[in-house]
């Protein structure tokens, strides 16, 4: 059946990110383009006995800069990140939420895991002190949909409000789903993205049990090395990435500054394995293909790929394979990079953070590097912008996210030339 294209155009009018390199988009971006690493030894807990002792921790973040002190204790840290990023992005956009428009402004923010640190904390309190030690805020603290819920309460946004949860594709899916809500006319503006805070004993232990994490503990800054022959797993990161999306005509009418246009969104499933990507790379292929076609484009239109690029053997190999399958001879001319080399993998927040970085790439023409690419894997033989940022005209860019369960998502951003 032929698809009917009647979608409204969607502008990006604000953005923010909290990462291991900074607690705002400007600081994070400045350090990303310099090729700095935010990965270091874990400080949140004693790592004695853990195979992995490193992570991309957010540093120096104070939730009380964004949230009243009495409210801070009612939220897990991933919600702190979501609220802070949403407020910064909303301030940047200049969008005013009023009684007149509140029902047309929504919030769509996801997390891959949610309040794991809260679960760990209160489980220990239950075992040591019994049920009377459990806070009445325990359940609301950990629920993933309380990230958009709290943002809605604090901003007054009364439109569509929910979370997409799709492992490492969460942030990308959340932005894509919010884009579609505006495109089909169910809202005029959305606060959208992902947040995560899982640098915790259970998270590190769980991924170690899967043999998924790097154990390059003696060189934390070199541990995340997407597409490099000597990669040995990913590094857990954390933070948030949030966009303000608005219907294009409404944004222009109010005189908003437009940082990019979101023009395409694609999804697919590997239907293969719970954690290993399909070796034929068909899921990643169709995710990108669907997104590009959703934007009315062809692969020849794309200039840059913000790669999922996790620094795991199969993921990097299969993403490379999918890019070659889709872009054919142009694959070798594309600029491709993975900022996870500097931030680690922020799980459900990764797609939101990488969407912000992709918008900044399109907006500035600066392509952040893939650091630690010292000895390329012979099977990963594309241009991954190794070790130093590059400049180039980028009109269309895609951002990929691929998650456990074989869930895949891709966004397409266009440089604003209005």
XYZ file of C-alpha atoms in Angstrom:
418
model
C 0.000 0.000 0.000
C 1.347 3.417 -0.961
C 1.940 5.748 1.979
C 0.099 9.060 1.964
C 2.391 11.908 2.959
C 0.401 14.604 4.730
C 2.766 15.373 7.581
C 3.399 18.815 8.994
C 6.991 20.101 9.091
C 8.794 20.026 12.438
C 11.509 22.403 13.641
C 14.060 22.010 16.420
C 13.953 25.244 18.428
C 15.853 24.228 21.550
C 18.140 21.530 22.858
C 20.186 20.543 25.874
C 22.427 17.731 27.008
C 24.001 16.606 30.249
C 26.969 14.319 29.686
C 30.231 13.083 31.126
C 31.852 16.119 29.475
C 29.561 18.824 30.793
C 26.270 19.734 32.412
C 25.010 21.768 29.461
C 25.068 21.513 25.687
C 27.668 24.227 25.142
C 30.284 22.730 27.434
C 29.658 19.188 26.228
C 29.881 20.198 22.560
C 33.027 22.287 23.013
C 34.808 19.332 24.599
C 33.423 16.819 22.108
C 34.837 18.682 19.137
C 38.185 18.856 20.928
C 38.163 15.064 21.183
C 38.240 14.979 24.975
C 37.176 11.923 26.937
C 34.798 12.068 29.884
C 35.472 8.489 30.941
C 37.274 7.769 34.210
C 37.335 5.571 37.262
C 33.945 5.071 38.901
C 33.454 7.251 42.007
C 29.841 6.321 42.874
C 30.683 3.065 44.625
C 33.585 0.862 45.631
C 34.589 -1.180 42.566
C 36.721 -3.679 44.454
C 36.041 -7.078 42.877
C 34.400 -5.663 39.740
C 35.840 -6.563 36.343
C 35.002 -3.056 35.106
C 35.949 -0.040 37.203
C 35.316 2.754 34.689
C 32.337 4.757 33.423
C 31.321 8.044 31.832
C 29.948 9.684 34.992
C 28.255 13.088 35.035
C 30.352 15.339 37.269
C 29.422 18.251 39.520
C 25.716 18.189 38.702
C 23.495 19.885 41.297
C 19.782 19.121 40.860
C 18.862 21.971 43.192
C 19.815 24.420 40.427
C 16.700 23.228 38.609
C 14.447 21.585 41.193
C 13.247 22.715 44.625
C 15.186 21.005 47.406
C 12.100 19.308 48.871
C 11.256 17.858 45.450
C 14.746 16.546 44.686
C 14.401 13.638 47.128
C 11.234 12.479 45.374
C 13.099 11.646 42.167
C 15.750 9.257 40.994
C 18.794 10.816 39.394
C 17.658 10.033 35.839
C 14.599 12.212 36.502
C 16.867 14.984 37.794
C 18.725 14.856 34.487
C 15.485 14.840 32.483
C 14.027 17.833 34.324
C 17.242 19.854 34.181
C 17.777 19.207 30.474
C 14.149 19.959 29.670
C 14.259 23.282 31.491
C 17.492 24.289 29.757
C 16.136 23.319 26.339
C 12.840 25.090 26.959
C 14.648 28.261 28.064
C 16.772 28.126 24.921
C 13.706 27.787 22.696
C 11.862 30.741 24.175
C 8.633 28.748 23.984
C 6.140 29.974 26.562
C 3.660 27.390 27.866
C 0.439 29.198 28.776
C -3.186 28.365 29.484
C -3.864 29.030 25.825
C -1.411 26.458 24.419
C -0.695 24.023 27.274
C -2.950 21.294 25.862
C -0.995 21.407 22.588
C 2.444 21.011 24.212
C 3.506 17.500 25.185
C 6.401 15.650 26.797
C 7.883 12.390 25.508
C 10.981 11.306 27.433
C 12.206 7.744 27.885
C 14.845 5.790 29.769
C 16.218 2.377 29.003
C 16.363 1.151 32.596
C 15.042 3.945 34.816
C 15.459 4.149 38.566
C 17.914 1.323 39.123
C 19.891 3.222 41.762
C 16.675 3.850 43.694
C 15.801 0.147 43.554
C 19.246 -0.795 44.839
C 19.104 1.759 47.656
C 15.658 0.833 48.928
C 16.164 -2.888 48.578
C 19.149 -2.571 50.922
C 17.053 -0.466 53.329
C 14.273 -3.068 53.247
C 16.631 -5.946 54.004
C 18.429 -4.056 56.770
C 15.539 -2.190 58.361
C 12.255 -3.728 57.239
C 9.294 -2.322 55.281
C 8.854 0.756 57.449
C 12.086 2.108 55.996
C 10.597 2.433 52.517
C 9.687 5.947 51.372
C 6.192 6.677 50.016
C 8.028 8.231 47.077
C 9.875 4.995 46.257
C 7.642 3.915 43.372
C 7.285 7.382 41.750
C 11.046 7.822 42.047
C 11.870 4.857 39.842
C 9.097 4.793 37.242
C 10.365 5.703 33.777
C 7.233 7.673 32.865
C 7.789 9.939 35.872
C 10.542 11.629 33.856
C 8.020 13.139 31.424
C 5.501 13.274 34.261
C 7.696 15.511 36.404
C 8.662 17.645 33.399
C 4.977 18.077 32.609
C 4.179 19.081 36.194
C 7.041 21.579 36.324
C 6.438 23.166 32.917
C 2.645 22.989 32.720
C 2.690 21.029 29.446
C -0.691 19.246 29.239
C -0.442 17.576 25.830
C 0.628 13.987 25.047
C 2.765 12.635 27.890
C 4.509 9.253 27.851
C 7.767 7.326 27.605
C 9.115 5.136 24.876
C 11.270 2.350 26.318
C 13.405 0.525 23.775
C 16.762 -0.125 25.446
C 19.562 1.784 23.700
C 17.167 3.098 21.029
C 15.005 4.852 23.630
C 16.164 8.439 23.129
C 15.944 8.217 19.352
C 12.553 6.518 19.452
C 11.246 9.128 21.904
C 12.267 12.010 19.645
C 10.932 10.209 16.595
C 7.622 9.437 18.273
C 7.297 13.066 19.396
C 8.099 14.217 15.855
C 5.289 12.043 14.503
C 2.849 13.405 17.100
C 3.445 16.919 15.775
C 3.598 15.815 12.132
C 0.153 14.221 12.310
C -1.354 17.163 14.195
C -1.829 15.745 17.697
C 0.325 18.485 19.263
C 2.070 21.672 18.191
C 5.186 21.320 20.355
C 6.940 18.508 22.230
C 9.705 18.249 24.818
C 11.416 15.013 23.808
C 14.479 12.866 24.430
C 16.049 10.407 26.821
C 17.623 10.289 30.277
C 19.570 7.649 32.191
C 21.522 7.264 35.447
C 22.705 3.697 35.898
C 26.334 3.905 36.971
C 25.509 1.511 39.768
C 26.662 -1.844 41.167
C 23.815 -3.824 39.613
C 24.208 -2.251 36.193
C 27.963 -2.756 36.015
C 27.672 -6.284 37.424
C 24.931 -7.185 34.976
C 26.769 -5.994 31.894
C 29.986 -7.597 33.171
C 28.124 -10.891 33.454
C 27.246 -10.518 29.761
C 30.903 -9.808 28.908
C 29.686 -6.577 27.297
C 31.884 -3.972 29.030
C 35.438 -2.849 28.440
C 37.874 -3.839 31.181
C 40.577 -1.394 30.109
C 40.641 -0.019 33.661
C 44.227 1.218 33.485
C 43.430 3.527 30.544
C 39.881 4.825 31.060
C 40.112 7.545 28.422
C 41.115 4.952 25.826
C 38.564 2.306 26.798
C 35.763 3.291 24.422
C 37.150 2.772 20.928
C 34.438 2.254 18.315
C 35.533 0.592 15.056
C 39.039 -0.027 16.426
C 40.507 -3.514 16.070
C 41.374 -3.625 19.780
C 37.955 -2.664 21.177
C 36.884 -4.884 24.048
C 33.388 -3.684 24.930
C 31.418 -0.554 25.707
C 31.652 1.834 28.655
C 28.529 2.777 30.625
C 27.681 6.476 30.464
C 24.810 8.588 31.753
C 23.037 11.919 31.349
C 20.234 13.283 29.196
C 19.563 14.748 25.779
C 16.401 16.780 25.171
C 14.986 18.596 22.142
C 12.190 21.133 21.810
C 10.230 20.272 18.673
C 7.657 22.644 17.189
C 5.375 22.696 14.181
C 7.320 24.731 11.631
C 4.744 27.432 10.813
C 4.034 28.056 14.498
C 7.756 28.334 15.256
C 8.301 30.776 12.411
C 5.265 32.812 13.381
C 6.527 33.401 16.893
C 10.007 34.273 15.596
C 11.774 31.267 17.085
C 15.365 30.527 16.163
C 15.428 27.245 14.265
C 18.494 25.054 14.735
C 17.517 22.237 12.367
C 14.520 20.558 10.822
C 13.683 16.958 11.622
C 12.533 15.396 8.372
C 12.609 11.622 8.792
C 12.199 8.800 11.294
C 12.663 5.095 10.704
C 12.290 2.007 12.888
C 12.781 -1.724 12.460
C 13.422 -4.942 14.358
C 16.126 -7.544 13.864
C 13.847 -10.388 15.055
C 17.055 -12.272 15.742
C 18.528 -12.301 19.284
C 18.067 -10.619 22.648
C 21.440 -8.861 22.609
C 23.425 -9.726 19.458
C 22.537 -7.841 16.263
C 21.425 -9.677 13.150
C 24.649 -10.696 11.324
C 23.056 -9.786 7.994
C 22.500 -6.234 9.350
C 19.010 -6.101 7.829
C 17.492 -4.389 10.873
C 19.975 -1.525 10.843
C 19.658 -1.314 7.053
C 15.886 -0.941 7.140
C 15.967 1.514 10.035
C 18.140 3.890 8.005
C 16.319 3.188 4.746
C 12.912 3.818 6.320
C 14.062 7.082 7.892
C 15.549 8.401 4.664
C 12.454 7.472 2.676
C 10.234 9.028 5.358
C 12.056 12.284 4.642
C 11.428 11.961 0.903
C 15.171 11.554 0.385
C 17.595 9.040 -1.092
C 20.846 7.744 0.424
C 22.750 10.075 -1.923
C 21.307 13.050 -0.004
C 22.944 12.084 3.314
C 26.263 13.702 4.236
C 26.901 12.464 7.777
C 26.040 9.514 10.010
C 26.147 9.896 13.784
C 26.796 6.217 14.411
C 25.479 4.077 17.203
C 29.132 3.014 17.425
C 29.185 1.279 20.800
C 32.748 -0.113 20.746
C 31.476 -3.698 20.802
C 32.658 -6.137 18.161
C 29.365 -7.132 16.558
C 27.615 -3.777 16.809
C 30.352 -1.800 15.098
C 30.795 -4.487 12.453
C 27.086 -4.724 11.674
C 26.495 -0.974 11.577
C 29.346 -0.709 9.086
C 27.844 -3.540 7.049
C 24.403 -1.889 7.032
C 25.859 1.446 5.899
C 27.644 -0.287 3.033
C 24.481 -2.145 2.022
C 22.373 1.017 1.964
C 24.793 3.632 0.661
C 26.768 1.329 -1.649
C 29.738 3.165 -3.221
C 28.803 6.386 -1.372
C 29.483 4.642 1.948
C 33.186 5.380 1.482
C 32.502 9.090 0.966
C 30.271 9.525 4.007
C 31.503 11.114 7.197
C 30.676 8.824 10.128
C 31.550 9.245 13.799
C 30.709 7.914 17.239
C 30.682 10.290 20.192
C 30.403 7.266 22.500
C 34.169 7.155 22.137
C 34.214 10.207 24.428
C 31.036 9.883 26.517
C 30.545 6.160 26.876
C 27.168 4.605 26.145
C 24.401 6.450 28.001
C 21.893 3.681 27.210
C 18.385 5.197 27.059
C 19.833 8.721 27.005
C 22.303 8.015 24.193
C 19.905 8.725 21.330
C 18.853 12.037 22.860
C 22.438 13.138 23.419
C 23.455 12.033 19.939
C 20.486 13.848 18.404
C 21.761 17.076 19.985
C 25.262 16.390 18.669
C 23.886 15.678 15.189
C 21.936 18.959 15.204
C 25.082 20.814 16.229
C 27.027 19.080 13.473
C 24.451 20.155 10.892
C 24.249 23.637 12.377
C 27.975 24.323 12.696
C 29.515 22.153 9.989
C 31.883 20.692 12.589
C 31.990 16.894 12.704
C 33.001 15.482 16.106
C 35.615 12.738 15.953
C 35.728 9.087 16.847
C 38.641 9.089 19.274
C 40.853 6.102 20.115
C 40.651 4.854 16.532
C 44.299 3.841 16.415
C 44.191 0.540 14.517
C 40.999 0.262 12.462
C 39.277 -3.094 12.291
C 39.887 -4.285 8.699
C 36.154 -4.984 8.414
C 35.345 -1.456 9.582
C 36.939 0.405 6.691
C 34.837 3.561 6.294
C 35.644 7.180 7.203
C 34.881 7.393 10.927
C 36.501 10.860 11.337
C 39.353 9.410 13.392
C 40.739 11.233 16.416
C 40.230 14.854 15.322
C 37.156 16.879 14.379
C 36.683 17.843 10.753
C 34.829 20.644 9.000
C 32.486 20.131 6.086
C 29.188 21.205 4.651
C 26.493 18.964 6.116
C 22.960 19.446 4.803
C 21.383 16.117 5.799
C 22.530 13.909 8.648
C 21.208 10.756 10.258
C 21.557 9.526 13.826
C 21.392 5.791 14.535
C 20.437 3.895 17.679
C 20.256 0.110 17.972
C 19.168 -1.663 21.164
C 18.854 -4.984 22.928
C 15.949 -6.990 21.616
C 16.902 -5.987 18.078
C 15.136 -2.620 18.217
C 16.479 -0.052 15.746
C 15.741 3.645 15.219
C 17.089 6.380 12.963
C 16.412 10.124 12.739
C 17.123 12.438 9.807
C 17.983 16.099 10.420
C 18.234 18.847 7.829
C 20.275 22.019 8.079
C 18.001 25.039 8.473
C 18.526 27.423 5.598
C 15.519 29.670 6.081
